[in-house]
Amino acid sequence: MSKVLLTGGTGFIGSHTAVELLEKGHEVVIADNLSNSSRDIVDRIEKITGKRPAFYEIDVADRGALAALFEKESVEAVIHFAGYKAVGESVAKPLMYYRNNLDTSLTLLETMARFGCHRIIFSSSSTVYGALSPCPFREDSPVGGCSNPYGWTKFMIEKILQDAARADEQLSVVLLRYFNPVGAHESALIGEKPGGIPNNLMPFITQVAAGKRDHLNVFGDDYETPDGTGVRDYIHVVDLARGHVAALNYAEKHTGTEIFNLGTGKGTSVMEMIRAFEKANGLTIPFVIAPRRPGDLAFSYAETGKAETVLHWKAEKNIEDMCRDAWRFEKGLL
Ligand code: WQD
């Protein structure tokens, strides 16, 4: 069992990962500046697991505060979630994205080296594959060609981590490329809570279901996909969180860099998602067909064989589970 630092540990994926780690007996320390989450998430994690993670309200780019944390806690491994993640905002404020996402990662790596912590798991994204190769995306498919600064920060941090591992033979780096995380913990105590207008499909659907928005815009119905709408590889956030536990076990035994896709390998279109949500929850989602959203691909789904073989991890929950749990969480917010 390890003592694991989760940067951004009160966020959507971080909080679910904290729960899965605590349930497997690991010790969890969270560092989060609460820029897109809140302190009560720590209470909720405790409510679910019966264990309270240590919590530091700090900015990971604050070198002094991060060093004080490492001074106090003997951190054995880090899972690095902290970062800005809104695609559209990154186009409007690129420097803010590059400064924040790169600064936090560099400060974290330097501090880890200073305190002799050699294991890091990074929250990367399938967005690094860009439009360079056909689906399914494999870990050795070409990367780059990202359509926005957010995606490029993930690409650049991957590169920084790979170079750091090349220069330090003790370092173990695991890059996890997430596909489309959705759903919520089945307790409905933690889930996705975007501020403002949601950018992503599932939170938009749940807000329409809740009556917070009157309809969903379907961005394009003329893609070269079976029903013309965009196809994505949606993965339940609890499955995704369990993938981090598997990656942590892997990082304990290996050095160098290893990359894994975390997806289901199965593509679902926007129309299929709307229908699945309606069926799972007995609701109707009003929608209109709108123009394509710039930067969107027709298809994005994972080749999942490497994570299955090497990490012994596989997503188990289906689209119905994702729709049911996302709605159960949204209802809890009403
Ligand atoms: C899914 C599908 C849309 C909203 C993005 C980032 C990625 C990652 C996850 C995270 C697409 C369609 C969406 C709506 C719609 N980033 N859609 N109406 O674009 O695959 O991935 O989020 O931090 O890096 O790029 O996910 O959920 O936005 O869209 O029709 O109101 O739903 O066009 O086909 P995407 P998404």
CSV table of C-alpha atoms and ligand atoms in Angstrom, one decimal:
chain,number,residue,atom,x,y,z
A,1,MET,CA,0.0,0.0,0.0
A,2,SER,CA,1.2,3.5,-0.8
A,3,LYS,CA,0.8,7.0,0.3
A,4,VAL,CA,-0.4,8.8,-2.8
A,5,LEU,CA,-0.7,12.5,-3.6
A,6,LEU,CA,-3.6,13.5,-5.8
A,7,THR,CA,-3.2,16.9,-7.3
A,8,GLY,CA,-6.6,18.1,-8.3
A,9,GLY,CA,-8.0,15.4,-6.1
A,10,THR,CA,-11.3,17.2,-5.4
A,11,GLY,CA,-12.2,17.4,-9.1
A,12,PHE,CA,-14.4,15.0,-11.1
A,13,ILE,CA,-11.9,12.2,-11.9
A,14,GLY,CA,-9.6,12.9,-8.9
A,15,SER,CA,-12.4,12.5,-6.3
A,16,HIS,CA,-13.5,9.2,-7.8
A,17,THR,CA,-9.9,8.0,-7.8
A,18,ALA,CA,-9.5,9.0,-4.2
A,19,VAL,CA,-12.5,6.8,-3.3
A,20,GLU,CA,-11.1,3.8,-5.2
A,21,LEU,CA,-7.6,4.1,-3.7
A,22,LEU,CA,-9.0,4.5,-0.2
A,23,GLU,CA,-11.2,1.4,-0.7
A,24,LYS,CA,-8.1,-0.6,-1.8
A,25,GLY,CA,-6.3,0.5,1.4
A,26,HIS,CA,-4.0,3.2,0.0
A,27,GLU,CA,-3.4,6.4,1.9
A,28,VAL,CA,-4.6,9.5,0.1
A,29,VAL,CA,-3.3,13.1,0.3
A,30,ILE,CA,-5.1,15.7,-1.8
A,31,ALA,CA,-3.7,19.0,-3.0
A,32,ASP,CA,-6.2,21.3,-4.7
A,33,ASN,CA,-6.7,25.0,-5.0
A,34,LEU,CA,-10.5,24.6,-5.3
A,35,SER,CA,-10.5,26.6,-8.6
A,36,ASN,CA,-13.1,24.2,-10.0
A,37,SER,CA,-14.3,22.2,-7.0
A,38,SER,CA,-15.1,22.6,-3.4
A,39,ARG,CA,-14.0,21.6,0.1
A,40,ASP,CA,-17.1,19.6,0.8
A,41,ILE,CA,-15.9,16.9,-1.7
A,42,VAL,CA,-13.4,15.8,1.0
A,43,ASP,CA,-16.4,15.2,3.4
A,44,ARG,CA,-18.1,13.3,0.7
A,45,ILE,CA,-15.1,11.1,0.0
A,46,GLU,CA,-15.0,10.3,3.7
A,47,LYS,CA,-18.8,9.6,3.7
A,48,ILE,CA,-18.4,7.0,1.0
A,49,THR,CA,-15.2,5.3,2.2
A,50,GLY,CA,-15.2,5.9,6.0
A,51,LYS,CA,-11.7,7.3,5.6
A,52,ARG,CA,-10.7,11.0,5.4
A,53,PRO,CA,-8.0,11.9,3.0
A,54,ALA,CA,-5.5,14.6,4.1
A,55,PHE,CA,-6.4,17.8,2.4
A,56,TYR,CA,-4.1,20.8,1.4
A,57,GLU,CA,-5.8,23.8,-0.1
A,58,ILE,CA,-2.8,24.9,-2.2
A,59,ASP,CA,-1.8,25.7,-5.7
A,60,VAL,CA,0.5,23.0,-7.1
A,61,ALA,CA,2.5,25.7,-8.9
A,62,ASP,CA,3.3,27.3,-5.5
A,63,ARG,CA,6.7,25.8,-4.9
A,64,GLY,CA,6.9,26.7,-1.2
A,65,ALA,CA,3.5,25.3,-0.3
A,66,LEU,CA,4.1,22.1,-2.3
A,67,ALA,CA,7.5,21.6,-0.6
A,68,ALA,CA,5.8,22.1,2.8
A,69,LEU,CA,3.3,19.3,1.9
A,70,PHE,CA,6.1,17.0,0.8
A,71,GLU,CA,8.0,17.9,4.0
A,72,LYS,CA,5.0,16.8,6.1
A,73,GLU,CA,3.7,13.8,4.2
A,74,SER,CA,6.0,11.0,2.9
A,75,VAL,CA,4.5,10.8,-0.5
A,76,GLU,CA,5.4,7.7,-2.4
A,77,ALA,CA,3.6,8.3,-5.6
A,78,VAL,CA,1.7,11.1,-7.3
A,79,ILE,CA,-1.4,11.1,-9.6
A,80,HIS,CA,-1.4,14.4,-11.3
A,81,PHE,CA,-4.9,15.6,-12.2
A,82,ALA,CA,-4.6,19.3,-11.5
A,83,GLY,CA,-5.0,21.5,-14.6
A,84,TYR,CA,-7.4,23.6,-16.6
A,85,LYS,CA,-9.6,21.6,-18.9
A,86,ALA,CA,-12.1,23.6,-20.9
A,87,VAL,CA,-11.4,23.4,-24.6
A,88,GLY,CA,-13.2,26.6,-25.6
A,89,GLU,CA,-11.6,28.6,-22.8
A,90,SER,CA,-8.2,27.4,-23.8
A,91,VAL,CA,-8.7,28.9,-27.3
A,92,ALA,CA,-9.7,32.2,-25.8
A,93,LYS,CA,-7.0,32.2,-23.1
A,94,PRO,CA,-4.1,30.2,-24.4
A,95,LEU,CA,-1.4,31.8,-22.3
A,96,MET,CA,-3.4,31.1,-19.1
A,97,TYR,CA,-3.6,27.4,-20.1
A,98,TYR,CA,0.0,27.0,-21.0
A,99,ARG,CA,1.2,28.9,-17.9
A,100,ASN,CA,-1.0,27.0,-15.5
A,101,ASN,CA,-0.9,23.5,-16.9
A,102,LEU,CA,2.8,23.5,-17.6
A,103,ASP,CA,3.8,25.4,-14.4
A,104,THR,CA,2.0,23.0,-12.1
A,105,SER,CA,3.6,20.0,-13.9
A,106,LEU,CA,7.1,21.4,-13.8
A,107,THR,CA,6.9,22.5,-10.2
A,108,LEU,CA,5.5,19.1,-9.2
A,109,LEU,CA,8.3,17.2,-11.0
A,110,GLU,CA,11.0,19.4,-9.5
A,111,THR,CA,9.6,19.0,-6.0
A,112,MET,CA,9.2,15.2,-6.5
A,113,ALA,CA,12.9,15.0,-7.5
A,114,ARG,CA,13.9,17.1,-4.4
A,115,PHE,CA,12.0,14.8,-2.0
A,116,GLY,CA,13.0,11.5,-3.7
A,117,CYS,CA,9.5,10.6,-5.0
A,118,HIS,CA,9.9,8.6,-8.2
A,119,ARG,CA,6.4,7.6,-9.3
A,120,ILE,CA,4.0,9.7,-11.3
A,121,ILE,CA,0.8,9.0,-13.1
A,122,PHE,CA,-0.5,11.7,-15.4
A,123,SER,CA,-4.0,12.5,-16.4
A,124,SER,CA,-3.6,12.8,-20.2
A,125,SER,CA,-6.2,12.7,-22.9
A,126,SER,CA,-7.2,11.0,-26.1
A,127,THR,CA,-7.1,14.5,-27.6
A,128,VAL,CA,-3.3,14.1,-28.1
A,129,TYR,CA,-4.1,11.8,-31.0
A,130,GLY,CA,-5.7,14.7,-32.9
A,131,ALA,CA,-6.8,14.0,-36.4
A,132,LEU,CA,-3.6,12.2,-37.4
A,133,SER,CA,-4.7,8.6,-37.6
A,134,PRO,CA,-7.9,6.5,-38.0
A,135,CYS,CA,-9.7,4.8,-35.1
A,136,PRO,CA,-9.2,2.9,-33.0
A,137,PHE,CA,-6.4,4.9,-31.5
A,138,ARG,CA,-3.5,2.8,-30.3
A,139,GLU,CA,-0.9,3.9,-27.7
A,140,ASP,CA,1.7,3.9,-30.5
A,141,SER,CA,-0.5,5.9,-33.0
A,142,PRO,CA,1.1,9.2,-33.9
A,143,VAL,CA,0.3,12.1,-31.6
A,144,GLY,CA,0.0,15.9,-32.2
A,145,GLY,CA,-2.2,17.8,-34.5
A,146,CYS,CA,-4.3,18.8,-31.4
A,147,SER,CA,-7.1,21.2,-32.3
A,148,ASN,CA,-6.8,23.5,-29.2
A,149,PRO,CA,-4.3,24.8,-26.6
A,150,TYR,CA,-5.8,22.5,-23.9
A,151,GLY,CA,-4.9,19.5,-26.0
A,152,TRP,CA,-1.4,20.8,-26.7
A,153,THR,CA,-0.8,21.3,-22.9
A,154,LYS,CA,-1.5,17.5,-22.5
A,155,PHE,CA,0.8,16.8,-25.4
A,156,MET,CA,3.6,19.0,-24.0
A,157,ILE,CA,3.3,17.6,-20.5
A,158,GLU,CA,3.5,14.0,-21.9
A,159,LYS,CA,6.8,15.1,-23.6
A,160,ILE,CA,8.2,16.7,-20.5
A,161,LEU,CA,7.4,13.5,-18.4
A,162,GLN,CA,9.0,11.2,-21.1
A,163,ASP,CA,12.2,13.3,-21.1
A,164,ALA,CA,12.3,13.4,-17.3
A,165,ALA,CA,12.0,9.6,-17.2
A,166,ARG,CA,14.7,9.3,-19.9
A,167,ALA,CA,17.1,11.4,-17.8
A,168,ASP,CA,16.3,9.7,-14.4
A,169,GLU,CA,16.5,6.0,-14.3
A,170,GLN,CA,14.6,5.8,-11.0
A,171,LEU,CA,11.6,7.6,-12.4
A,172,SER,CA,8.4,5.7,-13.3
A,173,VAL,CA,6.0,7.6,-15.5
A,174,VAL,CA,2.5,6.3,-16.5
A,175,LEU,CA,0.6,8.4,-19.1
A,176,LEU,CA,-3.1,7.6,-19.0
A,177,ARG,CA,-5.0,8.8,-22.1
A,178,TYR,CA,-8.6,9.1,-21.1
A,179,PHE,CA,-11.4,8.9,-23.7
A,180,ASN,CA,-14.7,10.5,-22.6
A,181,PRO,CA,-15.3,10.1,-18.9
A,182,VAL,CA,-19.0,10.4,-17.8
A,183,GLY,CA,-21.3,9.1,-15.0
A,184,ALA,CA,-20.9,9.5,-11.3
A,185,HIS,CA,-20.3,7.4,-8.2
A,186,GLU,CA,-23.4,5.3,-7.5
A,187,SER,CA,-23.8,6.9,-4.1
A,188,ALA,CA,-24.6,10.1,-6.0
A,189,LEU,CA,-22.4,11.9,-3.5
A,190,ILE,CA,-19.7,12.8,-6.1
A,191,GLY,CA,-20.0,13.5,-9.8
A,192,GLU,CA,-19.4,16.1,-12.5
A,193,LYS,CA,-20.4,19.6,-11.6
A,194,PRO,CA,-19.3,22.0,-14.4
A,195,GLY,CA,-19.5,25.7,-13.7
A,196,GLY,CA,-21.5,27.8,-16.2
A,197,ILE,CA,-22.7,26.3,-19.5
A,198,PRO,CA,-21.4,22.7,-19.8
A,199,ASN,CA,-19.0,22.1,-22.7
A,200,ASN,CA,-19.4,18.3,-22.7
A,201,LEU,CA,-22.3,16.2,-23.9
A,202,MET,CA,-23.3,14.3,-20.8
A,203,PRO,CA,-23.5,17.2,-18.4
A,204,PHE,CA,-25.5,19.1,-21.0
A,205,ILE,CA,-27.9,16.2,-21.3
A,206,THR,CA,-28.4,16.0,-17.6
A,207,GLN,CA,-29.0,19.7,-17.3
A,208,VAL,CA,-31.6,19.5,-20.1
A,209,ALA,CA,-33.2,16.6,-18.2
A,210,ALA,CA,-33.2,18.7,-15.0
A,211,GLY,CA,-35.0,21.6,-16.8
A,212,LYS,CA,-31.9,23.9,-16.4
A,213,ARG,CA,-31.7,24.2,-20.2
A,214,ASP,CA,-34.5,23.8,-22.7
A,215,HIS,CA,-32.8,21.7,-25.3
A,216,LEU,CA,-29.6,20.0,-26.4
A,217,ASN,CA,-27.8,21.2,-29.6
A,218,VAL,CA,-26.5,18.2,-31.5
A,219,PHE,CA,-23.3,19.5,-33.2
A,220,GLY,CA,-23.6,18.1,-36.7
A,221,ASP,CA,-25.5,15.2,-38.2
A,222,ASP,CA,-23.6,15.0,-41.5
A,223,TYR,CA,-20.4,13.2,-40.3
A,224,GLU,CA,-19.3,10.0,-42.0
A,225,THR,CA,-20.6,8.0,-39.1
A,226,PRO,CA,-23.6,5.5,-39.2
A,227,ASP,CA,-26.2,8.1,-38.1
A,228,GLY,CA,-24.2,11.2,-39.0
A,229,THR,CA,-23.5,12.3,-35.4
A,230,GLY,CA,-20.1,12.2,-33.7
A,231,VAL,CA,-19.0,8.9,-32.2
A,232,ARG,CA,-17.1,8.8,-28.9
A,233,ASP,CA,-15.7,6.2,-26.5
A,234,TYR,CA,-17.6,7.1,-23.2
A,235,ILE,CA,-16.2,5.5,-20.1
A,236,HIS,CA,-17.8,5.4,-16.6
A,237,VAL,CA,-15.7,7.5,-14.2
A,238,VAL,CA,-15.6,4.7,-11.7
A,239,ASP,CA,-14.1,2.4,-14.2
A,240,LEU,CA,-11.6,5.1,-15.1
A,241,ALA,CA,-10.8,5.7,-11.4
A,242,ARG,CA,-10.1,1.9,-11.1
A,243,GLY,CA,-7.7,2.2,-14.0
A,244,HIS,CA,-5.6,4.6,-11.9
A,245,VAL,CA,-5.4,2.0,-9.1
A,246,ALA,CA,-4.1,-0.5,-11.7
A,247,ALA,CA,-1.6,2.1,-13.0
A,248,LEU,CA,-0.3,2.7,-9.5
A,249,ASN,CA,0.3,-1.0,-9.0
A,250,TYR,CA,2.1,-1.0,-12.3
A,251,ALA,CA,4.3,2.0,-11.5
A,252,GLU,CA,5.5,0.4,-8.3
A,253,LYS,CA,7.2,-2.3,-10.3
A,254,HIS,CA,8.5,-0.5,-13.4
A,255,THR,CA,10.6,2.5,-14.3
A,256,GLY,CA,10.6,4.5,-17.6
A,257,THR,CA,7.5,5.7,-19.4
A,258,GLU,CA,4.4,3.6,-20.2
A,259,ILE,CA,1.3,4.8,-22.0
A,260,PHE,CA,-2.2,3.4,-21.7
A,261,ASN,CA,-5.5,4.3,-23.2
A,262,LEU,CA,-8.4,4.2,-20.7
A,263,GLY,CA,-11.5,3.7,-22.8
A,264,THR,CA,-14.0,0.9,-23.5
A,265,GLY,CA,-13.1,0.4,-27.1
A,266,LYS,CA,-16.7,0.9,-28.0
A,267,GLY,CA,-18.0,4.0,-30.0
A,268,THR,CA,-21.4,5.6,-29.2
A,269,SER,CA,-22.9,8.4,-31.3
A,270,VAL,CA,-24.6,11.5,-30.0
A,271,MET,CA,-28.0,10.2,-31.1
A,272,GLU,CA,-27.4,6.8,-29.5
A,273,MET,CA,-26.4,8.6,-26.3
A,274,ILE,CA,-29.6,10.7,-26.2
A,275,ARG,CA,-31.7,7.5,-26.8
A,276,ALA,CA,-29.8,5.5,-24.2
A,277,PHE,CA,-30.3,8.3,-21.6
A,278,GLU,CA,-34.0,8.6,-22.4
A,279,LYS,CA,-34.4,4.8,-22.0
A,280,ALA,CA,-32.3,4.4,-18.9
A,281,ASN,CA,-34.2,7.2,-17.1
A,282,GLY,CA,-37.6,7.3,-18.6
A,283,LEU,CA,-37.3,10.9,-19.8
A,284,THR,CA,-37.4,12.8,-23.1
A,285,ILE,CA,-34.4,15.0,-24.1
A,286,PRO,CA,-35.5,17.7,-26.5
A,287,PHE,CA,-32.7,18.4,-29.1
A,288,VAL,CA,-32.1,20.4,-32.3
A,289,ILE,CA,-29.5,19.7,-35.0
A,290,ALA,CA,-26.9,22.5,-34.9
A,291,PRO,CA,-23.8,23.2,-37.0
A,292,ARG,CA,-20.7,21.1,-36.4
A,293,ARG,CA,-18.5,22.4,-33.6
A,294,PRO,CA,-15.0,23.5,-34.8
A,295,GLY,CA,-12.3,21.0,-34.0
A,296,ASP,CA,-14.6,18.0,-33.5
A,297,LEU,CA,-13.7,14.7,-35.1
A,298,ALA,CA,-16.2,12.2,-36.6
A,299,PHE,CA,-14.8,9.3,-34.6
A,300,SER,CA,-12.8,8.8,-31.4
A,301,TYR,CA,-12.4,5.4,-29.7
A,302,ALA,CA,-9.7,3.4,-28.1
A,303,GLU,CA,-7.8,0.3,-28.8
A,304,THR,CA,-7.9,-1.2,-25.2
A,305,GLY,CA,-5.8,-4.3,-25.5
A,306,LYS,CA,-2.7,-2.9,-23.9
A,307,ALA,CA,-4.4,-1.8,-20.7
A,308,GLU,CA,-6.1,-5.3,-20.5
A,309,THR,CA,-2.9,-7.2,-21.0
A,310,VAL,CA,-0.4,-5.1,-19.0
A,311,LEU,CA,-2.6,-3.4,-16.3
A,312,HIS,CA,-5.1,-6.3,-16.1
A,313,TRP,CA,-7.8,-3.6,-16.2
A,314,LYS,CA,-10.9,-3.4,-18.3
A,315,ALA,CA,-13.9,-1.1,-18.2
A,316,GLU,CA,-16.9,-3.0,-16.9
A,317,LYS,CA,-19.8,-0.5,-16.9
A,318,ASN,CA,-22.0,0.1,-19.9
A,319,ILE,CA,-23.8,3.1,-21.4
A,320,GLU,CA,-26.9,2.4,-19.3
A,321,ASP,CA,-24.9,2.6,-16.1
A,322,MET,CA,-23.3,5.8,-17.2
A,323,CYS,CA,-26.7,7.4,-18.0
A,324,ARG,CA,-28.3,6.2,-14.8
A,325,ASP,CA,-25.5,7.4,-12.5
A,326,ALA,CA,-25.1,10.8,-14.3
A,327,TRP,CA,-28.8,11.5,-13.8
A,328,ARG,CA,-28.9,10.2,-10.2
A,329,PHE,CA,-26.1,12.7,-9.4
A,330,GLU,CA,-27.7,15.6,-11.3
A,331,LYS,CA,-31.0,15.0,-9.5
A,332,GLY,CA,-29.1,15.2,-6.2
A,333,LEU,CA,-28.1,18.7,-7.1
A,334,LEU,CA,-31.7,19.9,-7.6
B,1,WQD,C1,-18.9,14.5,-27.4
B,1,WQD,C2,-19.8,14.5,-28.6
B,1,WQD,C3,-19.8,16.6,-29.7
B,1,WQD,C4,-21.9,18.8,-26.6
B,1,WQD,C5,-13.8,16.9,-25.0
B,1,WQD,C6,-12.3,17.3,-25.1
B,1,WQD,C7,-11.5,16.2,-24.6
B,1,WQD,C8,-11.8,15.8,-23.2
B,1,WQD,C9,-13.3,15.5,-23.1
B,1,WQD,C10,-11.5,17.0,-21.1
B,1,WQD,C11,-19.1,15.3,-29.8
B,1,WQD,C12,-21.2,16.3,-29.2
B,1,WQD,C13,-21.3,17.8,-27.3
B,1,WQD,C14,-23.2,19.3,-27.0
B,1,WQD,C15,-23.1,17.8,-28.9
B,1,WQD,N1,-11.5,16.9,-22.4
B,1,WQD,N2,-21.9,17.3,-28.4
B,1,WQD,N3,-23.7,18.8,-28.1
B,1,WQD,O1,-15.3,16.8,-27.7
B,1,WQD,O2,-15.1,14.3,-27.5
B,1,WQD,O3,-14.0,15.7,-25.9
B,1,WQD,O4,-14.1,16.5,-23.7
B,1,WQD,O5,-11.3,17.5,-20.2
B,1,WQD,O6,-10.2,16.6,-24.7
B,1,WQD,O7,-12.0,17.6,-26.5
B,1,WQD,O8,-16.4,15.5,-25.7
B,1,WQD,O9,-18.6,15.7,-24.5
B,1,WQD,O10,-17.7,17.7,-25.7
B,1,WQD,O11,-18.5,15.9,-27.1
B,1,WQD,O12,-23.6,17.4,-29.9
B,1,WQD,O13,-23.8,20.2,-26.4
B,1,WQD,O14,-21.0,15.2,-28.3
B,1,WQD,O15,-19.9,17.3,-31.0
B,1,WQD,O16,-19.5,14.6,-31.0
B,1,WQD,P1,-15.2,15.6,-26.8
B,1,WQD,P2,-17.8,16.3,-25.7
